[in-house]
Amino acid sequence: MAKNLKEILVDNSNDLVHMWLEEVAEKQKEVTNSAISQDLFENTNREFVNIIFGSVEKESLTSDLDSFTERVINLGWPLSYLTDGLQLFKRVAIEFLIEHEELDVSVPKVLRHVDELVNPIINQLVNEYSGSWENTVSLQRVALQELSAPLIPVMDNITVMPLIGTIDTERAKFIMENLLDGVIKHHAEVVLIDITGVPVVDTMVAHHIIQAAEAVRLIGSTCILVGIRPEIAQTIVNLGIDLSKFPTKSSLRKGFTTALEMTNQMIVQTNSEEQTIEELIDSLDRSEQS
Amino acid sequence: MRIPILKLHNYLLISIQIDLDDQTAIQFQEDLLNKIHQSGATGVVIDLTSVDIIDSFIAKVLGDVVTMSDLMGAKVVLTGIQPAVAVTLIDLGIHLNEVTTALDLEQGLIKLRQELEE
């Protein structure tokens, strides 16, 4: 009996495909996606329905399905396209079977049978999709981790840590570890923490930064907090956070100057403009004399 | 177990190379203060590079030693605190605010000289 139902579906595949394509076209009108060309859409639809039939016929998942899903994922089509398509296929198949005159099976059985045929495909698709999403998320997490706490040794004894983006507890911990290890590794006397790129400084972020700065002081280095924007200064004072224990500066440039002073260094401009002009005049004098 | 205290000109150098227990810490505190009294040293460097664990009691003793030495006219610098130790201390809420720190022995001596000259 179950065999019969499947056979009826397979035998009338042409009619079913036709009905399904019509339904899908109808559906597409509702949610028109301008980025997808009509031809591509129709071709994909045709391929999709063939794959559905392939799977239904064999009552097992084919490798065609895998490759097709992979392609659709790569194209960036939404999952709803595939699930909608399969739901429509289910509806079309059920309607067709119920209206089929040679049929003597009760309606619930038809429903159940069609479900059994189509559900594995839906599950497979959803799994593939969520797998690809999870993959993307984990890749991005790794990328974020790599970007989250870079430490740049700018000069002897001076190191800069530019922070960009929101800081949560996990990241703060990572920042602290990286900061302390980096200070030891680069033998930095002064570390500049640049928070220009941190959009919000709330009590928690401030707490983490203060802790990091204190830890840096304990291992024998000095921490300067730079890049404090006006709005951040306002928030810090309004929240009653005490940052007076370590030096703060508005910009990295000022912080760097302070750092140079603290390490008894200075930047000297060689060959200043004045000198160049003097040399020029000298050479002119000489040419006149000769 | 006693921790050796070395004298170098006006300075006293201490390198702690074992994990301190309470008894040793107290003993060290007494030894150091006596040594300062004897030698009239003006600066002390305590190097903690080889110390992996500092609990709250040891931290308190270290803080006390610094304050006491200060009272006796000797400036103390702690050097070479390990990152893990620093994080633990901060987590425990021990900030050692009054204590001067330096990255290593060399920096410690430089800082000491700077502070004593001022």
Short mmCIF file of C-alpha atoms in Angstrom, two decimals, chain A residues 53 56 88 100-101 129 137 182 207 211 216 229 233 239-240 251 254 259 264:
data_model
loop_
_atom_site.label_atom_id
_atom_site.label_comp_id
_atom_site.label_asym_id
_atom_site.label_seq_id
_atom_site.Cartn_x
_atom_site.Cartn_y
_atom_site.Cartn_z
CA PHE A 53 11.87 13.28 -6.60
CA VAL A 56 11.50 10.25 -2.77
CA LEU A 88 4.78 23.31 -0.88
CA HIS A 100 -6.46 10.74 -7.04
CA GLU A 101 -9.40 8.54 -8.01
CA TYR A 129 22.32 25.05 7.03
CA VAL A 137 30.25 31.71 13.83
CA GLY A 182 53.38 41.27 26.72
CA HIS A 207 36.51 48.04 36.50
CA GLN A 211 42.20 45.94 37.39
CA VAL A 216 50.50 46.13 35.40
CA ARG A 229 36.81 61.03 24.46
CA ALA A 233 35.05 61.41 30.42
CA LEU A 239 29.25 56.93 37.17
CA GLY A 240 31.60 57.93 39.98
CA SER A 251 44.98 61.15 22.86
CA LYS A 254 49.86 63.03 24.37
CA ALA A 259 55.58 57.85 28.13
CA ASN A 264 63.78 59.59 29.83
#
